[in-house]
């Protein structure tokens, strides 16, 4: 079987570093290049920490895809760049696996339309950790019985987007089974802006940012006299890599757009 040729975008980032190692250590994967925002023309092995990664660094997605002709792009960058990379990959017939978070609903719809047009698979996964997917599914299941819900997501303080893609996705999944409802007292008001968190169809989402954290989320569901808390913690970025592998193995056989790993795990 031919190896799956892969480009990783954002290789020096916290997630990107892990993804580079995953690709290099997986037998049927071949890391053909990386996409960075600097070091054009250098080899990744010249960057500290990547001694054994003898692949070229590109700063232009077009040049990279044209030259290296990968099968899959793994994007772990920033929302603006990630969106561009994803679209460019699709236009070159390359299937994207996107871990980058912070895409708007419109951007997601746009990418879905583009996938349909190109008849190419694309997986956008706000969370690659299998435990986090289960946390989202369990929360959706519980939301049938508890309509008052507060989502608290906690991340390291270098995260750019808020709320997290996982919190957003959790709220979307819950909204599929929960009647829209404004929570709290009808006359409640904030004496400090933001105190009640973000509002998603009446549910509240709170974003905590602290150094030392990785990626954590708890969903608190309450009703008269009882509450249920569902919590997931990622303690390191290795927790995401089995999901990245599952997404790569799936996307190469896929001709549609998939948003969320829960759609590809049983
Ligand atoms: P990070 O450490 O800040 O890494 C982002 C990397 O992207 C940096 O190395 C950055 O380079 C690079 N970059 C910026 N512009 C670029 C460009 N034009 N081309 C190529 N690379 C570029 O962030 P992270 O923690 O690894 O997270 C990356 C993304 O994954 C974020 O959107 C985050 O929310 C998401 N994430 C997803 C999951 C999941 O399970 N799906 C889990 C964790 C994180 P500079 O530092 O030089 O700017």
Coordinates of C-alpha atoms and ligand atoms in Angstrom, one line a residue:
X1 CA 0.0 0.0 0.0
X2 CA 1.3 3.5 -0.9
X3 CA 2.2 5.7 2.0
X4 CA -0.1 8.6 2.8
X5 CA 1.8 11.8 1.9
X6 CA 1.2 14.5 4.5
X7 CA 2.0 18.1 4.9
X8 CA 1.8 19.6 8.5
X9 CA 1.0 23.3 8.8
X10 CA 2.2 25.0 12.0
X11 CA 5.0 22.5 12.8
X12 CA 6.6 24.6 15.5
X13 CA 3.4 25.0 17.4
X14 CA 2.4 23.0 20.5
X15 CA 0.1 20.8 18.5
X16 CA 2.1 20.9 15.2
X17 CA 5.2 19.4 17.0
X18 CA 3.2 16.4 18.2
X19 CA 1.6 16.0 14.7
X20 CA 5.1 16.0 13.0
X21 CA 6.2 13.2 15.4
X22 CA 3.0 11.3 14.8
X23 CA 3.4 11.4 11.1
X24 CA 7.1 10.5 11.2
X25 CA 6.4 7.6 13.6
X26 CA 3.5 6.1 11.7
X27 CA 4.6 3.4 9.3
X28 CA 2.2 4.2 6.4
X29 CA 2.5 7.9 6.6
X30 CA 5.2 10.0 4.9
X31 CA 5.9 13.6 6.0
X32 CA 6.7 15.3 2.7
X33 CA 6.9 19.0 3.8
X34 CA 5.7 21.5 6.4
X35 CA 4.0 24.8 6.0
X36 CA 5.3 27.6 8.3
X37 CA 5.1 31.3 8.3
X38 CA 8.9 31.6 8.2
X39 CA 12.1 29.7 7.4
X40 CA 11.3 29.3 3.6
X41 CA 13.8 27.2 1.8
X42 CA 15.2 25.6 5.0
X43 CA 14.8 22.0 6.1
X44 CA 12.8 21.3 9.2
X45 CA 15.8 19.3 10.6
X46 CA 17.6 22.7 10.8
X47 CA 15.1 23.9 13.4
X48 CA 15.9 22.9 17.0
X49 CA 14.0 19.9 18.2
X50 CA 13.4 18.4 14.7
X51 CA 16.8 16.7 14.1
X52 CA 15.4 13.8 12.1
X53 CA 12.8 15.6 10.0
X54 CA 14.6 16.0 6.7
X55 CA 11.8 17.7 4.9
X56 CA 11.5 21.2 3.2
X57 CA 9.7 24.1 4.9
X58 CA 7.4 26.2 2.7
X59 CA 5.8 29.5 3.5
X60 CA 3.5 29.4 0.5
X61 CA 0.7 26.8 0.5
X62 CA 0.4 27.0 -3.2
X63 CA 4.1 26.3 -3.9
X64 CA 4.1 23.6 -1.3
X65 CA 1.0 21.8 -2.7
X66 CA 2.1 22.3 -6.3
X67 CA 5.6 20.9 -5.6
X68 CA 5.0 18.1 -3.1
X69 CA 1.5 16.9 -4.2
X70 CA 0.5 15.6 -0.7
X71 CA -2.6 13.5 -0.1
X72 CA -3.5 15.2 3.2
X73 CA -2.9 18.5 4.9
X74 CA -2.9 18.5 8.7
X75 CA -3.6 22.1 9.8
X76 CA -2.7 23.3 13.3
X77 CA -2.2 27.0 12.9
X78 CA -4.5 30.0 13.6
X79 CA -8.1 30.6 12.4
X80 CA -7.3 33.0 9.6
X81 CA -4.4 31.1 8.2
X82 CA -6.1 27.7 8.7
X83 CA -9.1 28.7 6.7
X84 CA -6.8 29.8 3.8
X85 CA -4.8 26.7 3.9
X86 CA -7.9 24.5 4.0
X87 CA -9.4 26.2 0.9
X88 CA -6.1 26.1 -0.9
X89 CA -5.6 22.4 -0.1
X90 CA -9.0 21.6 -1.5
X91 CA -8.4 23.6 -4.7
X92 CA -5.3 21.4 -5.2
X93 CA -7.2 18.2 -4.7
X94 CA -5.7 17.7 -1.2
X95 CA -7.8 16.4 1.7
X96 CA -7.6 18.6 4.8
X97 CA -7.6 17.4 8.4
X98 CA -8.1 20.6 10.4
X99 CA -7.5 20.9 14.1
X100 CA -7.3 24.7 14.0
X101 CA -10.2 26.2 15.9
X102 CA -12.0 29.5 15.7
X103 CA -13.8 29.3 12.3
X104 CA -17.1 31.0 12.1
X105 CA -20.3 29.3 11.1
X106 CA -20.2 31.1 7.7
X107 CA -16.6 30.1 7.1
X108 CA -17.6 26.5 7.9
X109 CA -20.5 26.6 5.5
X110 CA -18.3 28.1 2.9
X111 CA -15.8 25.2 3.3
X112 CA -18.5 22.6 3.2
X113 CA -19.8 24.1 0.0
X114 CA -16.3 24.1 -1.5
X115 CA -15.8 20.4 -0.5
X116 CA -19.1 19.5 -2.2
X117 CA -18.0 21.3 -5.3
X118 CA -14.7 19.5 -5.3
X119 CA -16.1 16.2 -4.2
X120 CA -13.3 15.9 -1.7
X121 CA -13.2 14.8 1.9
X122 CA -12.3 17.3 4.7
X123 CA -12.4 16.8 8.4
X124 CA -12.6 19.7 10.8
X125 CA -12.3 18.6 14.4
X126 CA -12.4 21.1 17.2
X127 CA -11.2 18.4 19.5
X128 CA -9.2 15.3 18.6
X129 CA -9.3 13.8 22.1
X130 CA -11.6 10.8 22.2
X131 CA -12.6 11.5 25.8
X132 CA -13.7 15.0 24.8
X133 CA -15.9 13.6 22.1
X134 CA -17.5 11.3 24.6
X135 CA -17.9 14.3 27.0
X136 CA -19.8 16.1 24.2
X137 CA -22.0 13.1 23.4
X138 CA -22.8 12.4 27.1
X139 CA -23.7 16.1 27.5
X140 CA -26.0 15.9 24.5
X141 CA -27.6 12.8 26.0
X142 CA -28.1 14.4 29.4
X143 CA -29.4 17.7 27.9
X144 CA -32.7 15.8 27.0
X145 CA -33.4 15.7 30.8
X146 CA -31.7 18.9 32.0
X147 CA -32.5 22.1 30.1
X148 CA -30.4 24.5 32.3
X149 CA -26.8 24.1 31.2
X150 CA -23.6 26.1 31.8
X151 CA -20.4 25.1 29.8
X152 CA -17.1 26.0 31.4
X153 CA -14.1 25.5 29.2
X154 CA -10.6 26.0 30.6
X155 CA -7.5 26.4 28.5
X156 CA -3.9 27.7 28.6
X157 CA -3.5 31.5 28.3
X158 CA -1.9 31.4 24.8
X159 CA -5.2 30.3 23.2
X160 CA -6.4 32.9 20.7
X161 CA -10.1 32.1 20.3
X162 CA -12.9 32.1 22.9
X163 CA -15.0 30.2 23.5
X164 CA -13.1 27.1 22.5
X165 CA -14.1 25.2 19.4
X166 CA -15.1 22.3 21.7
X167 CA -17.4 24.5 23.8
X168 CA -19.0 25.9 20.7
X169 CA -19.5 22.4 19.2
X170 CA -20.9 21.1 22.5
X171 CA -23.4 23.9 22.6
X172 CA -24.4 23.2 19.0
X173 CA -24.9 19.5 19.8
X174 CA -26.9 20.2 22.9
X175 CA -29.0 22.7 20.9
X176 CA -30.1 19.9 18.6
X177 CA -32.0 18.2 21.5
X178 CA -32.8 21.2 23.8
X179 CA -35.6 23.7 23.3
X180 CA -34.2 27.2 23.2
X181 CA -34.5 28.6 26.8
X182 CA -33.2 31.8 28.4
X183 CA -31.6 30.7 31.7
X184 CA -31.4 32.4 35.0
X185 CA -33.8 35.0 36.5
X186 CA -35.8 36.9 33.8
X187 CA -34.7 40.1 35.4
X188 CA -31.0 39.2 35.9
X189 CA -28.5 41.9 34.9
X190 CA -24.7 42.0 34.9
X191 CA -23.1 44.6 37.2
X192 CA -19.8 43.6 35.5
X193 CA -20.0 43.0 31.7
X194 CA -19.5 39.3 30.8
X195 CA -20.2 38.0 34.3
X196 CA -22.8 35.5 33.0
X197 CA -20.6 34.4 30.1
X198 CA -21.5 34.0 26.4
X199 CA -25.1 33.2 25.4
X200 CA -25.8 30.3 23.0
X201 CA -29.6 29.9 22.7
X202 CA -29.9 30.8 26.4
X203 CA -27.1 28.4 27.5
X204 CA -24.1 30.0 29.1
X205 CA -20.5 29.5 28.1
X206 CA -17.6 30.6 30.3
X207 CA -14.0 30.7 29.1
X208 CA -11.2 30.4 31.7
X209 CA -7.6 31.1 30.5
X210 CA -4.7 30.3 32.9
X211 CA -1.1 29.3 32.4
X212 CA -0.5 25.7 33.2
X213 CA -3.8 24.4 31.8
X214 CA -3.9 22.4 28.6
X215 CA -7.6 21.8 27.5
X216 CA -10.4 21.1 29.9
X217 CA -14.2 21.4 29.8
X218 CA -17.0 20.7 32.2
X219 CA -20.6 20.8 31.4
X220 CA -22.9 21.5 34.3
X221 CA -26.5 20.6 34.0
X222 CA -29.0 21.5 36.7
X223 CA -32.6 20.9 37.6
X224 CA -34.7 21.1 40.8
X225 CA -32.7 19.6 43.6
X226 CA -29.9 18.0 41.5
X227 CA -27.0 18.7 39.2
X228 CA -24.9 16.6 36.9
X229 CA -21.3 17.6 35.9
X230 CA -19.6 16.0 33.0
X231 CA -15.9 16.8 32.7
X232 CA -13.0 16.0 30.4
X233 CA -9.3 16.9 30.9
X234 CA -6.5 16.8 28.3
X235 CA -3.3 16.9 30.4
X236 CA -0.9 16.9 27.4
X237 CA -1.1 17.2 23.6
X238 CA -0.4 13.5 23.1
X239 CA -4.1 13.1 24.1
X240 CA -5.1 14.5 20.7
X241 CA -2.9 12.3 18.5
X242 CA -5.0 9.1 18.2
X243 CA -7.8 11.4 17.0
X244 CA -5.5 13.0 14.4
X245 CA -4.5 9.5 13.1
X246 CA -8.2 8.4 13.0
X247 CA -9.0 11.6 11.0
X248 CA -6.1 11.1 8.5
X249 CA -7.0 7.4 8.0
X250 CA -10.7 8.4 7.4
X251 CA -10.2 11.5 5.3
X252 CA -8.3 9.7 2.6
X253 CA -11.5 7.6 1.9
X254 CA -13.9 10.4 2.3
X255 CA -15.6 12.6 -0.3
X256 CA -17.6 14.8 2.0
X257 CA -17.2 17.4 4.7
X258 CA -17.2 16.3 8.3
X259 CA -17.3 18.7 11.2
X260 CA -16.5 16.9 14.5
X261 CA -14.8 13.6 15.2
X262 CA -18.0 12.3 16.8
X263 CA -19.3 11.8 13.3
X264 CA -16.6 9.3 12.5
X265 CA -16.3 7.3 15.7
X266 CA -18.9 4.7 16.7
Ligands
LIG1 P1 0.5 27.4 18.8 O1 1.4 26.7 19.7 O2 0.3 28.9 18.9 O3 0.8 27.0 17.3 C1 0.4 27.6 16.1 C2 1.5 27.6 15.1 O4 1.0 28.1 13.9 C3 2.7 28.5 15.5 O5 3.9 27.7 15.4 C4 2.6 29.6 14.5 O6 3.9 30.2 14.3 C5 2.1 28.9 13.3 N1 1.6 29.8 12.3 C6 1.2 31.0 12.3 N2 0.9 31.5 11.1 C7 1.3 30.5 10.2 C8 1.3 30.4 8.8 N3 0.9 31.4 8.1 N4 1.7 29.2 8.3 C9 2.1 28.2 9.1 N5 2.1 28.3 10.4 C10 1.7 29.4 11.0 O7 -1.0 26.8 19.0 P2 -1.4 25.3 19.3 O8 -1.7 25.2 20.7 O9 -0.5 24.3 18.7 O10 -2.8 25.2 18.5 C11 -2.9 25.3 17.1 C12 -4.4 25.3 16.8 O11 -5.0 24.1 17.1 C13 -5.3 26.4 17.5 O12 -6.3 26.8 16.6 C14 -5.8 25.6 18.7 O13 -7.1 26.1 19.1 C15 -6.1 24.2 18.0 N6 -6.1 23.1 18.9 C16 -6.9 22.1 18.4 C17 -7.0 20.9 19.2 C18 -7.9 19.8 18.6 O14 -8.0 18.8 19.3 N7 -8.5 20.0 17.5 C19 -6.3 20.8 20.4 C20 -5.4 21.8 20.8 C21 -5.4 23.0 20.0 P3 4.4 31.4 15.2 O15 4.4 31.0 16.6 O16 5.8 31.7 14.6 O17 3.4 32.5 15.0

